[in-house]
XYZ file of C-alpha atoms in Angstrom:
505
model
C 16.003 185.312 -42.812
C 16.347 181.681 -41.725
C 16.770 180.481 -45.340
C 19.383 183.161 -46.029
C 21.385 182.174 -42.986
C 21.237 178.567 -44.056
C 22.257 179.575 -47.574
C 25.257 181.500 -46.180
C 26.103 178.515 -44.032
C 25.932 176.141 -46.981
C 28.317 178.408 -48.865
C 30.838 178.265 -46.034
C 30.526 174.487 -45.814
C 31.042 174.201 -49.572
C 34.076 176.521 -49.399
C 35.485 174.449 -46.466
C 34.996 171.266 -48.494
C 36.856 172.716 -51.485
C 39.793 173.902 -49.339
C 39.921 171.028 -46.861
C 42.606 168.952 -48.714
C 44.978 171.954 -48.628
C 44.301 172.596 -44.932
C 44.624 168.889 -44.120
C 47.976 168.645 -45.876
C 49.226 171.723 -44.041
C 48.084 170.415 -40.665
C 49.587 167.015 -41.411
C 52.997 168.590 -42.131
C 52.886 170.571 -38.878
C 51.830 167.467 -36.952
C 54.609 165.362 -38.479
C 57.266 167.981 -37.658
C 56.036 168.195 -34.064
C 55.836 164.420 -33.689
C 59.311 163.880 -35.149
C 60.816 166.554 -32.898
C 59.104 165.072 -29.829
C 60.317 161.545 -30.638
C 63.893 162.760 -31.161
C 63.932 164.739 -27.917
C 62.356 161.878 -25.976
C 64.852 159.408 -27.428
C 67.724 161.643 -26.329
C 66.330 161.826 -22.784
C 65.833 158.048 -22.590
C 69.308 157.324 -23.924
C 70.930 159.744 -21.484
C 69.138 158.281 -18.468
C 69.932 154.742 -19.612
C 73.700 155.185 -19.899
C 75.351 152.966 -17.309
C 77.800 155.594 -16.197
C 75.331 158.471 -16.070
C 72.582 157.235 -13.823
C 71.135 160.637 -13.194
C 71.056 162.950 -10.203
C 69.353 162.281 -6.923
C 66.142 164.102 -7.699
C 65.654 161.849 -10.728
C 66.660 158.531 -9.254
C 65.815 158.823 -5.596
C 69.387 157.923 -4.595
C 72.500 159.946 -5.436
C 74.513 158.836 -8.449
C 77.912 157.172 -8.173
C 79.162 160.272 -9.962
C 77.494 162.947 -7.825
C 80.194 165.558 -7.231
C 81.128 166.254 -3.580
C 79.520 169.701 -3.759
C 76.221 168.120 -4.728
C 76.428 165.671 -1.847
C 77.213 168.391 0.669
C 74.433 170.625 -0.584
C 72.010 167.716 -0.301
C 73.190 167.038 3.235
C 72.760 170.664 4.271
C 69.282 170.669 2.754
C 68.340 167.580 4.714
C 69.598 169.149 7.942
C 67.535 172.293 7.415
C 64.455 170.521 6.187
C 64.105 166.953 7.518
C 60.791 166.314 5.755
C 62.354 167.265 2.431
C 65.214 164.859 3.144
C 62.746 162.035 3.721
C 61.000 162.799 0.441
C 64.232 163.008 -1.549
C 65.652 159.748 -0.312
C 62.465 157.718 -0.193
C 60.264 158.783 -3.098
C 62.049 158.458 -6.446
C 60.490 160.389 -9.300
C 58.908 158.543 -12.218
C 61.229 158.163 -15.193
C 60.725 156.840 -18.696
C 61.875 153.253 -18.970
C 65.355 152.704 -20.380
C 65.461 150.861 -23.705
C 65.754 147.082 -23.462
C 69.184 145.617 -23.980
C 69.105 143.215 -26.912
C 71.335 140.169 -26.598
C 71.407 136.482 -27.508
C 69.999 134.661 -24.496
C 72.278 131.837 -23.347
C 69.733 130.341 -20.965
C 67.981 130.923 -17.648
C 69.403 131.502 -14.175
C 67.374 130.690 -11.061
C 68.759 131.668 -7.653
C 67.803 130.965 -4.059
C 69.148 133.642 -1.726
C 70.066 132.540 1.783
C 70.261 134.292 5.151
C 68.657 137.446 6.521
C 67.487 140.508 4.594
C 70.845 142.205 4.056
C 72.711 138.997 3.349
C 70.138 138.286 0.631
C 70.230 141.875 -0.611
C 73.963 141.756 -1.348
C 73.572 138.333 -2.952
C 70.806 139.578 -5.257
C 73.074 142.399 -6.455
C 75.773 139.846 -7.254
C 73.388 137.523 -9.083
C 72.010 140.323 -11.281
C 75.571 141.276 -12.203
C 76.496 137.673 -12.979
C 73.364 137.212 -15.131
C 74.247 140.377 -17.044
C 77.756 139.206 -17.897
C 76.675 135.673 -18.783
C 73.985 137.057 -21.132
C 71.256 134.958 -19.528
C 67.714 135.622 -18.341
C 67.390 135.973 -14.576
C 64.303 134.732 -12.762
C 63.280 136.936 -9.816
C 65.250 135.498 -6.865
C 63.657 133.229 -4.309
C 64.136 134.388 -0.712
C 65.213 132.211 2.195
C 62.298 130.713 4.132
C 64.220 128.021 6.008
C 66.703 130.097 8.024
C 66.416 130.601 11.780
C 63.858 133.401 11.268
C 61.566 131.272 9.038
C 60.216 134.337 7.228
C 57.670 133.292 4.547
C 58.056 136.596 2.618
C 58.445 136.449 -1.157
C 60.595 138.908 -3.132
C 57.561 141.034 -4.025
C 56.560 141.256 -0.332
C 59.750 143.185 0.433
C 60.956 144.755 -2.809
C 59.126 146.612 -5.599
C 59.409 143.796 -8.132
C 58.145 145.782 -11.125
C 60.680 148.556 -10.486
C 63.405 145.949 -10.039
C 62.670 144.444 -13.446
C 62.044 147.647 -15.406
C 64.929 149.686 -13.972
C 67.445 147.065 -15.112
C 65.975 146.256 -18.522
C 68.846 148.012 -20.289
C 71.262 145.574 -18.630
C 69.587 142.206 -18.206
C 66.268 140.481 -18.890
C 64.478 139.561 -15.663
C 61.279 137.501 -15.510
C 58.954 136.889 -12.574
C 58.833 133.199 -13.466
C 60.024 130.783 -16.112
C 58.041 130.437 -19.352
C 55.473 127.589 -19.067
C 57.468 125.068 -21.137
C 60.602 125.569 -19.052
C 58.593 125.624 -15.840
C 57.396 122.101 -16.653
C 61.013 121.017 -17.158
C 61.899 122.304 -13.693
C 58.916 120.508 -12.187
C 60.235 117.308 -13.789
C 63.687 117.925 -12.340
C 65.290 118.667 -15.719
C 67.686 121.392 -14.603
C 71.104 121.703 -12.934
C 71.359 122.908 -9.322
C 74.548 123.779 -7.420
C 76.134 126.207 -4.926
C 78.794 128.340 -6.655
C 82.254 128.706 -5.120
C 82.552 131.587 -2.638
C 84.440 134.818 -3.455
C 84.801 133.885 -7.140
C 85.935 136.181 -9.913
C 83.690 136.777 -12.919
C 85.960 134.448 -14.937
C 84.734 131.530 -12.797
C 81.177 132.191 -13.916
C 82.166 132.643 -17.560
C 84.304 129.497 -17.648
C 82.468 127.177 -15.230
C 78.837 128.265 -14.907
C 78.081 129.524 -18.433
C 78.883 126.138 -20.113
C 76.453 124.488 -17.672
C 73.740 127.000 -18.571
C 74.299 126.411 -22.295
C 74.137 122.654 -21.734
C 71.125 122.468 -19.408
C 69.383 125.777 -20.411
C 68.343 126.202 -16.764
C 70.813 126.426 -13.866
C 69.753 126.937 -10.253
C 72.291 128.470 -7.854
C 71.071 127.315 -4.455
C 73.393 129.365 -2.252
C 74.258 132.904 -3.223
C 75.835 134.840 -0.335
C 79.446 135.995 -0.856
C 79.741 134.247 -4.210
C 81.348 137.171 -6.057
C 84.763 138.557 -5.104
C 85.135 141.875 -3.307
C 88.085 143.006 -5.381
C 89.847 142.423 -8.682
C 86.693 142.869 -10.758
C 86.286 145.163 -13.801
C 85.038 148.647 -12.982
C 81.765 148.197 -14.902
C 80.919 145.138 -12.793
C 81.459 147.028 -9.538
C 79.327 149.921 -10.767
C 76.508 147.586 -11.783
C 76.515 146.047 -8.295
C 76.026 149.572 -6.932
C 73.285 150.374 -9.411
C 71.307 147.301 -8.400
C 71.785 147.990 -4.690
C 71.119 151.726 -4.615
C 68.549 152.074 -7.385
C 66.879 148.816 -8.427
C 66.266 147.312 -4.977
C 63.531 149.619 -3.752
C 61.264 148.469 -0.920
C 57.526 148.079 -1.456
C 55.285 151.129 -1.142
C 53.811 149.758 2.098
C 57.253 149.442 3.713
C 58.465 152.798 2.350
C 55.366 154.611 3.614
C 55.648 153.154 7.100
C 59.372 153.906 7.177
C 58.704 157.542 6.291
C 56.144 157.756 9.077
C 58.678 156.511 11.655
C 61.289 158.992 10.379
C 58.761 161.832 10.480
C 57.873 161.047 14.120
C 61.550 160.964 15.075
C 62.381 164.185 13.209
C 59.623 166.044 15.022
C 61.633 165.554 18.211
C 65.019 166.541 16.768
C 68.095 164.503 15.947
C 68.209 160.752 16.391
C 70.798 157.988 16.520
C 70.103 154.475 15.270
C 71.683 151.807 17.454
C 71.904 148.406 15.785
C 72.095 146.491 19.056
C 72.904 142.887 18.143
C 71.961 141.289 21.429
C 69.190 138.912 20.404
C 68.979 135.314 21.616
C 70.032 133.723 18.323
C 73.020 136.049 17.974
C 74.323 135.117 21.423
C 73.613 131.406 21.009
C 75.410 131.027 17.688
C 78.314 133.337 18.530
C 78.738 131.762 21.976
C 79.094 135.233 23.496
C 77.602 135.147 27.006
C 79.211 138.160 28.711
C 76.919 139.351 31.529
C 74.578 136.329 31.291
C 73.767 134.244 34.369
C 74.304 130.464 34.539
C 70.726 129.674 33.567
C 70.951 131.906 30.484
C 74.321 130.422 29.457
C 72.800 126.944 29.639
C 69.768 128.036 27.577
C 71.957 129.609 24.883
C 74.186 126.517 24.716
C 71.156 124.209 24.299
C 69.913 126.384 21.475
C 73.274 126.231 19.662
C 73.349 122.427 19.884
C 69.740 122.211 18.688
C 70.711 123.466 15.215
C 72.847 120.818 13.444
C 73.827 123.194 10.623
C 75.719 125.383 13.111
C 79.103 123.624 13.192
C 80.828 125.532 16.024
C 79.510 124.049 19.281
C 82.180 124.431 21.997
C 82.995 128.162 22.281
C 85.187 130.046 24.741
C 83.149 133.203 25.299
C 85.875 135.129 27.142
C 88.473 134.429 24.434
C 86.115 135.486 21.641
C 85.303 138.686 23.484
C 88.950 139.689 24.007
C 89.566 139.101 20.294
C 86.755 141.527 19.472
C 84.511 138.835 17.981
C 81.493 139.398 20.235
C 78.778 142.027 19.947
C 78.912 144.669 22.651
C 76.558 144.095 25.561
C 73.998 146.821 26.394
C 76.169 147.783 29.393
C 79.318 148.070 27.242
C 77.364 150.038 24.646
C 76.199 152.569 27.263
C 79.782 153.131 28.425
C 81.005 153.544 24.834
C 78.349 156.097 23.862
C 79.022 158.104 27.008
C 82.779 158.002 26.367
C 82.187 159.314 22.836
C 80.160 162.148 24.422
C 76.950 161.309 22.585
C 74.278 163.730 23.862
C 72.374 161.921 26.668
C 69.141 163.597 25.506
C 69.357 162.355 21.903
C 66.705 159.929 20.712
C 68.141 156.443 20.278
C 66.189 154.192 17.939
C 66.921 150.527 18.669
C 67.148 148.667 15.361
C 67.075 145.071 16.540
C 64.886 142.177 17.526
C 63.975 141.347 21.126
C 66.942 142.028 23.427
C 67.970 138.914 25.371
C 67.401 139.473 29.054
C 64.737 142.120 28.414
C 64.506 145.248 30.542
C 67.035 143.905 33.061
C 69.819 144.006 30.443
C 68.678 147.402 29.136
C 68.700 149.149 32.526
C 72.171 150.724 32.262
C 71.605 151.892 28.683
C 68.197 153.346 29.587
C 69.685 155.105 32.636
C 72.329 156.813 30.481
C 70.030 157.462 27.507
C 66.393 157.691 28.616
C 65.036 158.512 25.141
C 65.167 154.941 23.865
C 62.550 154.140 21.212
C 61.676 151.303 18.874
C 59.294 150.986 15.950
C 56.942 149.134 18.305
C 56.801 152.157 20.643
C 56.473 154.771 17.880
C 53.746 153.029 15.893
C 50.385 151.571 16.740
C 50.073 147.806 16.935
C 47.694 147.933 13.961
C 50.417 149.628 11.859
C 52.711 146.634 12.329
C 50.048 143.959 12.080
C 50.997 142.941 8.527
C 54.707 142.823 9.423
C 54.448 140.531 12.434
C 56.295 137.216 12.016
C 57.999 138.633 8.918
C 61.485 139.417 10.205
C 62.804 140.584 6.820
C 60.000 143.123 6.436
C 60.640 144.393 9.971
C 64.356 144.598 9.137
C 63.481 146.618 6.019
C 61.798 149.225 8.247
C 64.904 149.415 10.429
C 67.026 149.742 7.286
C 65.067 152.790 6.084
C 65.295 154.492 9.467
C 69.020 153.695 9.655
C 69.615 155.388 6.302
C 68.068 158.663 7.510
C 69.571 158.796 11.013
C 72.009 161.499 12.062
C 74.320 158.843 13.494
C 74.387 155.077 12.920
C 76.099 152.833 15.481
C 76.238 149.060 14.983
C 77.486 147.009 17.946
C 78.510 144.103 15.701
C 79.762 143.968 12.113
C 77.045 141.702 10.730
C 75.406 141.946 7.331
C 73.048 144.819 8.183
C 75.874 146.841 9.749
C 78.031 146.382 6.648
C 75.368 147.054 4.014
C 74.000 150.109 5.856
C 77.551 151.412 6.316
C 78.149 151.207 2.567
C 74.809 152.787 1.714
C 75.483 155.694 4.077
C 78.883 156.188 2.433
C 77.093 156.294 -0.914
C 74.712 158.944 0.401
C 77.604 161.293 1.186
C 79.609 159.621 3.968
C 76.928 160.064 6.624
C 78.236 159.634 10.179
C 78.621 155.949 11.004
C 80.529 154.971 14.157
C 82.470 151.794 13.352
C 83.267 150.393 16.778
C 86.667 148.779 17.346
C 85.439 146.085 19.706
C 88.869 144.575 20.427
C 90.200 147.905 21.694
C 86.931 148.757 23.403
C 86.636 145.656 25.578
C 90.271 146.110 26.649
C 89.601 149.735 27.653
C 86.263 148.878 29.297
C 87.896 146.151 31.419
C 90.640 148.583 32.459
C 88.043 151.178 33.422
C 85.903 148.664 35.351
C 89.017 147.391 37.177
C 90.020 150.920 38.201
C 93.160 151.042 36.049
C 91.748 154.017 34.076
C 89.682 156.875 35.463
C 86.747 158.218 33.469
C 88.645 160.990 31.701
C 91.432 158.618 30.639
C 88.909 156.044 29.464
C 86.835 158.572 27.499
C 89.906 160.139 25.904
C 91.240 156.736 24.827
C 87.883 155.693 23.307
C 87.715 158.941 21.312
C 91.264 158.546 20.001
C 90.605 154.952 18.875
C 87.494 156.030 16.938
C 88.641 159.376 15.560
C 89.007 157.914 12.065
C 86.188 155.363 12.320
C 83.210 157.610 11.595
C 82.412 156.470 8.060
C 85.092 158.714 6.565
C 86.311 158.166 2.985
C 88.826 155.315 3.022
C 90.250 152.628 0.783
C 88.908 149.099 1.021
C 91.329 146.673 2.668
C 92.433 144.023 0.155
C 93.838 140.644 1.307
C 94.092 138.636 -1.897
C 94.610 135.203 -0.307
C 92.122 135.713 2.563
C 88.907 137.143 1.065
C 86.880 136.548 4.239
C 89.169 138.876 6.170
C 89.273 141.746 3.683
C 86.762 144.594 3.654
C 83.364 143.687 2.240
C 82.544 145.393 -1.067
C 79.083 146.490 0.098
C 80.506 148.085 3.263
C 82.760 150.341 1.192
C 81.894 150.371 -2.536
C 84.752 152.765 -3.269
C 84.470 152.372 -7.073
C 81.105 154.138 -6.820
C 82.174 156.907 -4.438
C 83.894 160.250 -4.773
C 87.148 159.699 -2.878
C 89.782 162.386 -2.329
C 92.672 162.225 -4.814
C 95.172 162.156 -1.953
C 93.952 158.733 -0.735
């Protein structure tokens, strides 16, 4: 029986051997058809996601597209209101996508940049430098972050931003390297490169006509100051859209920062709605602005000494009262409390303070805490061990505040600094989320009238509400002042080319 079974088996093996070429050819044809179909479909998907003007919907990219229709934005907003945890996931955890195809171009040279200032000042500058590198057809080296500013933060780019995502997500626009190739690195070490600060608020033609010839001549150009080096207005549409793409898609924070940010948001959401107050009342802010409203003589003297101690700060003698009446000072904690009450912000709402250490400590926060007892900070919501790796890294701490600010129900900055502007623009991009843009010049006038008894509470509150009725982050056109670029609206505060604006505007 055993031999017969073996004999039958041998017959089957022999038959399989005789027919195997036919079967193999048939299987090969099927495999080739499947493989070809898969490659074609995959190529179509990659090409569609790589198109500059079709960046993909929010669920694919993590941030909404510049071309998300208003209905999509509103449906996303309603979803986030009904399910806060889902909102956190949608806005903070982008889905994995296939890499876009590399853009092939003749490389004109290498661009090194050193960003200056705080986190959001550097963030806007990085967006500009990527865009400039793209239109000069050069290779960009991952930007160097400022380590010599007042905050002396030693963080590298990869300590704050997901560097691999930054490089890969932009590969269809520009080639970005973590460092120069070894041969060129040696040239830099020997000082064989050209370094300069570009002219502020320049059009792209300046870079094509002035900077590109230098790159072609020296092969390596280092731009050593990068804030506000690209104009707000008068740029081609594709340049403005690329600035948005870098800002809202490519510049993703590290996993460690994102995870901790989500934890803070989750804790806040468990207790209901929350307002983020960007209270710019830190010691350095007051010293350099010269704004000393509410400070005692000893504090005024301390702030003045600090301003004179930094030679790079040119403005030394400052009239604090004059600056305040012109609306050039941040609101004090006392003024902020009056303003929030006048706007009828719910006294029981959680207020997350996005700021450094408040000058004057608890004494200066008394009136705000009395009006709004649910004041919280990241330091009070998290354990000390959670923030251990972020201590003495102001940009990483600011990144946490940035994430929480993006998800808040209301965002209120008391001064129009870089964070206030960049967060304002990002919240517009996410569907015009409520952002109270305080008119400080009007406010201090009304506050002084109220404190002097000229206005009663109802008159004061009514006037504050009227002044701010159209300053809630609504769709609006960017103010253009062609001969005074510093005074016009900042592109990143209102990137209107990337937003869905009503046709009637």
